[in-house]
mmCIF file of C-alpha atoms in Angstrom:
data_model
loop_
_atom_site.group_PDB
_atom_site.id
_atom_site.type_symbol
_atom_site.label_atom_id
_atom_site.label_comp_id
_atom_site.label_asym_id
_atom_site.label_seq_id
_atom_site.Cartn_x
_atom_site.Cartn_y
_atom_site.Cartn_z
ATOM 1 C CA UNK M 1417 99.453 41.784 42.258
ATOM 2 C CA UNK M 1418 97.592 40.390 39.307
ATOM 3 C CA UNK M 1419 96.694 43.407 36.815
ATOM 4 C CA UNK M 1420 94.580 41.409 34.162
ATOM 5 C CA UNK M 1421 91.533 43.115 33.356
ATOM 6 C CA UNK M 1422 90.175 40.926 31.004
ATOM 7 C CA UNK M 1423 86.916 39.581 31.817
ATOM 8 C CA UNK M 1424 86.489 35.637 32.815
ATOM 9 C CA UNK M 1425 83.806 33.814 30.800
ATOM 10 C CA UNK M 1426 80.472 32.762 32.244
ATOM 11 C CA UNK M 1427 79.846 29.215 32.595
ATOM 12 C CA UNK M 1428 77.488 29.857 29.481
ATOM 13 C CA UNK M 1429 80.452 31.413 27.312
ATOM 14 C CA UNK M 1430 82.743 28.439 28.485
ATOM 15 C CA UNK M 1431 79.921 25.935 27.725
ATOM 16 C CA UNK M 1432 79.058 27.056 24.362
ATOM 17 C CA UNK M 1433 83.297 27.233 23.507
ATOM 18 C CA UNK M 1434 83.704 23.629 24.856
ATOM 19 C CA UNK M 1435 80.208 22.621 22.237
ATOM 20 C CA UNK M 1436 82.024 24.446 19.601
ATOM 21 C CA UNK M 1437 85.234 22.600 20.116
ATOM 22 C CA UNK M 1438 83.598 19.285 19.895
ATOM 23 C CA UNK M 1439 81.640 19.981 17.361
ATOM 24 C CA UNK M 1440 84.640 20.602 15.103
ATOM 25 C CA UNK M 1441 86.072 17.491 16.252
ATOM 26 C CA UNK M 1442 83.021 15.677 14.672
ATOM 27 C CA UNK M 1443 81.549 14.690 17.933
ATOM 28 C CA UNK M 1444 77.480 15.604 19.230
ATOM 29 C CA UNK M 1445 77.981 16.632 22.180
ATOM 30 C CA UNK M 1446 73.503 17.476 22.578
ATOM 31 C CA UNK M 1447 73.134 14.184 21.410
ATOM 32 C CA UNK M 1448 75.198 12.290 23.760
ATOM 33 C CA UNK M 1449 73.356 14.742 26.447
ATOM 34 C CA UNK M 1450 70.156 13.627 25.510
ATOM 35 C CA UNK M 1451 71.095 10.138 24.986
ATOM 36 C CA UNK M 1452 72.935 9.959 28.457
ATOM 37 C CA UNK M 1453 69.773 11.797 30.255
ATOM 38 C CA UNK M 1454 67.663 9.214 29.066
ATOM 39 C CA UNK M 1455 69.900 6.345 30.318
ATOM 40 C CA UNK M 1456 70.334 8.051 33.563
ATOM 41 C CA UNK M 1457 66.490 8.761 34.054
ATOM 42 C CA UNK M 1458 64.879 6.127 31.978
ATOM 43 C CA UNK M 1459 67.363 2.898 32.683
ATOM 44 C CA UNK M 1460 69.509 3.580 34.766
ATOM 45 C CA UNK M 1461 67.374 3.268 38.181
ATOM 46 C CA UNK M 1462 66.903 1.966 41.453
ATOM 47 C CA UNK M 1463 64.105 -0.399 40.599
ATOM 48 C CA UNK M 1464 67.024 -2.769 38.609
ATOM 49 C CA UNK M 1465 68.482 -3.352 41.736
ATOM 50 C CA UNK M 1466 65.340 -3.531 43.575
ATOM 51 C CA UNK M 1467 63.868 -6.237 41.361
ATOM 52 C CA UNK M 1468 67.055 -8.420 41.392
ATOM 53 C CA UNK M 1469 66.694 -7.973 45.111
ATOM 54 C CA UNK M 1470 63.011 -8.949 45.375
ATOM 55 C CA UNK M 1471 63.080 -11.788 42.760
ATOM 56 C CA UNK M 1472 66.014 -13.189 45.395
ATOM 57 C CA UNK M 1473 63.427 -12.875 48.409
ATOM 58 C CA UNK M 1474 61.170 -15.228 46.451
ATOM 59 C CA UNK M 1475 63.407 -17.437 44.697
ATOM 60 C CA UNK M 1476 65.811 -19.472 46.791
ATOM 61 C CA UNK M 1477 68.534 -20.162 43.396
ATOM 62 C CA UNK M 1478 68.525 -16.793 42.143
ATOM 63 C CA UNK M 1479 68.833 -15.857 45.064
ATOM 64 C CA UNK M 1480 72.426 -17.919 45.944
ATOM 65 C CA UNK M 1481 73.179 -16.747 42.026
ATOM 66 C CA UNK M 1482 72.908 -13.236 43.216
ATOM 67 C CA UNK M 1483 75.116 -13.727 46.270
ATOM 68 C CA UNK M 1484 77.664 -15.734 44.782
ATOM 69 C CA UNK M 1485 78.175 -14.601 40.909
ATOM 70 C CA UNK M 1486 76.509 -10.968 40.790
ATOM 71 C CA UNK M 1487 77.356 -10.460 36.678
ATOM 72 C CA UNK M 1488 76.029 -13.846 36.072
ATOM 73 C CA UNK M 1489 72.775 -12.912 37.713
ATOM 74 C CA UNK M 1490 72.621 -9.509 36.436
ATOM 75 C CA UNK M 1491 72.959 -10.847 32.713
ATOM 76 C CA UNK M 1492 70.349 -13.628 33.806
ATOM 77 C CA UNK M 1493 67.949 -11.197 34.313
ATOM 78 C CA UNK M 1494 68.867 -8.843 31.317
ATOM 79 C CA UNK M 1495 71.068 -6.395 32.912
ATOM 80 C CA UNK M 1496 73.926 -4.995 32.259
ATOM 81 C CA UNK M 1497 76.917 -3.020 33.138
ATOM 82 C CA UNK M 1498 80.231 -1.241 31.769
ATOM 83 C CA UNK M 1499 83.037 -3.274 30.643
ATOM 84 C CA UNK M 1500 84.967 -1.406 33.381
ATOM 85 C CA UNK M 1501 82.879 -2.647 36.239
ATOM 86 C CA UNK M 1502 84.306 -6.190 36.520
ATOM 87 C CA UNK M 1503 82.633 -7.735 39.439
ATOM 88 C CA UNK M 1504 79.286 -6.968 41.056
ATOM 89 C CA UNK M 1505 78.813 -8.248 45.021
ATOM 90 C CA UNK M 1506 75.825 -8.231 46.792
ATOM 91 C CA UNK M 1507 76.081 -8.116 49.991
ATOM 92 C CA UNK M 1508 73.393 -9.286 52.564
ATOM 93 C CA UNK M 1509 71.940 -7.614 55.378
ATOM 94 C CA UNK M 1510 70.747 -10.322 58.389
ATOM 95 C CA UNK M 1511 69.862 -9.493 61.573
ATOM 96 C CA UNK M 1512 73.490 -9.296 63.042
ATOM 97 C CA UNK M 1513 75.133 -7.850 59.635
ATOM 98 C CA UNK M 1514 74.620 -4.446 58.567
ATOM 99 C CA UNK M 1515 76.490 -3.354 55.237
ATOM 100 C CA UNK M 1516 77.021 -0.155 53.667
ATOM 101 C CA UNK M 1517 78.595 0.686 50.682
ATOM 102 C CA UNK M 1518 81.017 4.188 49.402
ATOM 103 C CA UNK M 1519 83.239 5.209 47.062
ATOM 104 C CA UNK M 1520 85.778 7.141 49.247
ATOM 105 C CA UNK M 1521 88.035 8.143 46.171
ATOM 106 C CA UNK M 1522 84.978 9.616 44.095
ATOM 107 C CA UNK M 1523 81.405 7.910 43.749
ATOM 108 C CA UNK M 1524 81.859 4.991 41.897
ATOM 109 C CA UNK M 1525 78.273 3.202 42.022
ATOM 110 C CA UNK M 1526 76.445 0.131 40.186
ATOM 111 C CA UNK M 1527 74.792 3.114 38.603
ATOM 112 C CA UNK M 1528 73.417 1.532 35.757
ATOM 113 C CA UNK M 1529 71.908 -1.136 38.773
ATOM 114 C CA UNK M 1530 70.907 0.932 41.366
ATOM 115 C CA UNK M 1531 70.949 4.510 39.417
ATOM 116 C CA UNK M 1532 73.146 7.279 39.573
ATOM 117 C CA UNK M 1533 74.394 8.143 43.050
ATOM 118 C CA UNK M 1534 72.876 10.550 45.290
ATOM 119 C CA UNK M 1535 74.327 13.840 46.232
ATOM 120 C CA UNK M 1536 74.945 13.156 49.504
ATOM 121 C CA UNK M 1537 76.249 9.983 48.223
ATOM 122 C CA UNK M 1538 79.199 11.889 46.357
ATOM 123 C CA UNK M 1539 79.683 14.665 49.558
ATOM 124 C CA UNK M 1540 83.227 14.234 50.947
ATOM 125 C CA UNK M 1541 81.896 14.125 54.472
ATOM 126 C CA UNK M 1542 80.075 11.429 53.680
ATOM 127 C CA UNK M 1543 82.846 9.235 51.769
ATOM 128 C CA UNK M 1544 85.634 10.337 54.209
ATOM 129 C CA UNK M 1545 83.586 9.584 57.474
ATOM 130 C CA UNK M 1546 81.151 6.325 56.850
ATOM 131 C CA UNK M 1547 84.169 4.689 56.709
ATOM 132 C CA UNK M 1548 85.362 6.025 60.179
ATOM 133 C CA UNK M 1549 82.215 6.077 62.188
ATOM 134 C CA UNK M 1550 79.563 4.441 60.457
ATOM 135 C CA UNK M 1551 77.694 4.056 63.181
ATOM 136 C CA UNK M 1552 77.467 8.143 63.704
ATOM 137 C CA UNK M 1553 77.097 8.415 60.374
ATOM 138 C CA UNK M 1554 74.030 5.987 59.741
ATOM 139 C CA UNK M 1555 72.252 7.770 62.816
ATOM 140 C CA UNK M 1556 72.466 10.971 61.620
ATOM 141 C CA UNK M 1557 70.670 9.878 58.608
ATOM 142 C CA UNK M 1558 67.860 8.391 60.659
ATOM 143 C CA UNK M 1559 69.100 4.848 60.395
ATOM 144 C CA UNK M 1560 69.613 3.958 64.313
ATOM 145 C CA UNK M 1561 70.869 0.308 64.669
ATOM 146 C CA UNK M 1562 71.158 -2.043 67.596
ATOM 147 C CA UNK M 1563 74.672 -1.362 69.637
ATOM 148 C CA UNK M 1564 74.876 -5.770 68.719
ATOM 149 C CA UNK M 1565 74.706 -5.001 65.112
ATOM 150 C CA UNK M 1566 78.233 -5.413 63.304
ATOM 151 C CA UNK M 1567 78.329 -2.759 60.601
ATOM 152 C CA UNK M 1568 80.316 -3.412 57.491
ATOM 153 C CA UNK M 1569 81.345 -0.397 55.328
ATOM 154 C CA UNK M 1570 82.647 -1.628 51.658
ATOM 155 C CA UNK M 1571 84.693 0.829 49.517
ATOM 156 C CA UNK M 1572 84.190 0.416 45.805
ATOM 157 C CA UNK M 1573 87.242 -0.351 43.944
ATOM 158 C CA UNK M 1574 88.175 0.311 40.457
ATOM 159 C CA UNK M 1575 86.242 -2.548 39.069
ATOM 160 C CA UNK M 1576 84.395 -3.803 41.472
ATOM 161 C CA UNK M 1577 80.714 -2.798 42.527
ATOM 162 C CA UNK M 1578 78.549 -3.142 45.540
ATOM 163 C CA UNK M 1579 75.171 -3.446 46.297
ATOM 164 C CA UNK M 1580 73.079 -4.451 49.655
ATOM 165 C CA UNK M 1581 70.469 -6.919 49.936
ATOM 166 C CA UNK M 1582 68.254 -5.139 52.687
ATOM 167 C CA UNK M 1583 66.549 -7.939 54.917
ATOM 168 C CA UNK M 1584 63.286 -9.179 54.010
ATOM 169 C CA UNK M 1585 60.312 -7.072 55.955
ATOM 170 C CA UNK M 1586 58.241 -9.859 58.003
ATOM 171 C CA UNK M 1587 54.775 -10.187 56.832
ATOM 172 C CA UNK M 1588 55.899 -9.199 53.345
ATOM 173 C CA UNK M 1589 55.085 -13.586 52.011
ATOM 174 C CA UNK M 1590 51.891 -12.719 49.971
ATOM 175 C CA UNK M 1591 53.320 -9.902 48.301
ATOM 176 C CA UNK M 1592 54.609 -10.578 44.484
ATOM 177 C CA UNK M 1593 57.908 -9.759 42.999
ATOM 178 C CA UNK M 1594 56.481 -6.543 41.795
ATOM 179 C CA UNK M 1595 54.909 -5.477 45.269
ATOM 180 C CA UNK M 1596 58.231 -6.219 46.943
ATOM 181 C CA UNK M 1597 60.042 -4.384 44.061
ATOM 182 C CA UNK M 1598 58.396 -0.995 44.918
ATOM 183 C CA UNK M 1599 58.951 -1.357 49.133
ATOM 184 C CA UNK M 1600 62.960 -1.359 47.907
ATOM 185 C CA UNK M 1601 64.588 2.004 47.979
ATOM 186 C CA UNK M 1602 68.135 3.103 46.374
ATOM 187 C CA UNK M 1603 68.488 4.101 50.210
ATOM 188 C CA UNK M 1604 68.286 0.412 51.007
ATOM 189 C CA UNK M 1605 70.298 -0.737 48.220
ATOM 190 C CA UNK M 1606 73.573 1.335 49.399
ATOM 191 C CA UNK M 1607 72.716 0.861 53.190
ATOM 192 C CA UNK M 1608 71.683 3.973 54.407
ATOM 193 C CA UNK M 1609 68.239 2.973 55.238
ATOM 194 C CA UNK M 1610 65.676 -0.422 56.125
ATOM 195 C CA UNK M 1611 62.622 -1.259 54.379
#
């Protein structure tokens, strides 16, 4: 029987004690909040991976660059990522391949590609069962594929990244890089979902 009466802090108290800490330390911690909050929302977003994927729809080499070097084609197009995230694979959707991408330890994403991950994204149901039935677990997201279709689910690994190269929409040849760019969602990019 636990006879402590003294009070626990509110997430405020422990919040402003953590700030205060840091701050002694010499570090900014509302700086680096306001810094990271405008990578995250400003930089850091799906249309990065959606323009590497629709500048590969209309250009036949960037598009094998893409496929078969992802950080080469990233930097070619003025990208970046962490140190830490060594290798960047693409991974293409055709009509008899479906990929789908997870982080079943955490939710390790190309975040600074395709943005930060979704909350469903980081759910353990989601990261524990795509891997198991991803077939279930696409359809219950509205994504209903053939019975034909061979789904591949790809865990991301300590330095390695994924993203998905949805297939090309027919009727979609007169549109330019930019009109393709905005038909591409972060959905699309981690397999959950078709253009």
């Amino acid at each position: 029987m636990n006879t402590d009466t003294t009070p626990i802090a509110t997430i405020e108290q422990r919040l402003d004690a953590i700030q205060t800490v840091l701050q002694r330390h010499g570090m900014q911690p509302t700086e680096f909040i306001n810094t990271f909050d405008e990578l995250a929302h400003e930089h850091w977003v799906p249309a990065n991976g959606a323009g590497l994927i629709a500048r590969a729809w209309t250009d036949p080499a960037f598009k094998q660059l893409l496929l078969t070097d992802g950080m080469a084609a990233i930097r070619e197009a003025g990208l970046r990522m962490p140190p830490h995230h060594r290798h960047f694979v693409v991974l293409e959707n055709t009509a008899d391949i479906h990929n789908v991408i997870c982080c079943t330890l955490c939710s390790c994403t190309a975040f600074t590609i395709i943005g930060l991950p979704p909350d469903w994204y980081k759910d353990l149901a989601y990261r524990s069962r795509v891997v198991r039935e991803a077939r279930t677990v696409l359809r219950e997201m509205g994504l209903d594929l053939p019975a034909q279709t061979q789904i591949r689910v790809w865990d991301t690994t300590a330095d390695t990244r994924y993203m998905v190269m949805p297939q090309r929409p027919s009727g979609t040849e007169a549109l330019s890089v930019e009109q393709l760019t905005a038909l591409i969602s972060k959905d699309a990019l981690i397999g959950v979902a078709l253009i």
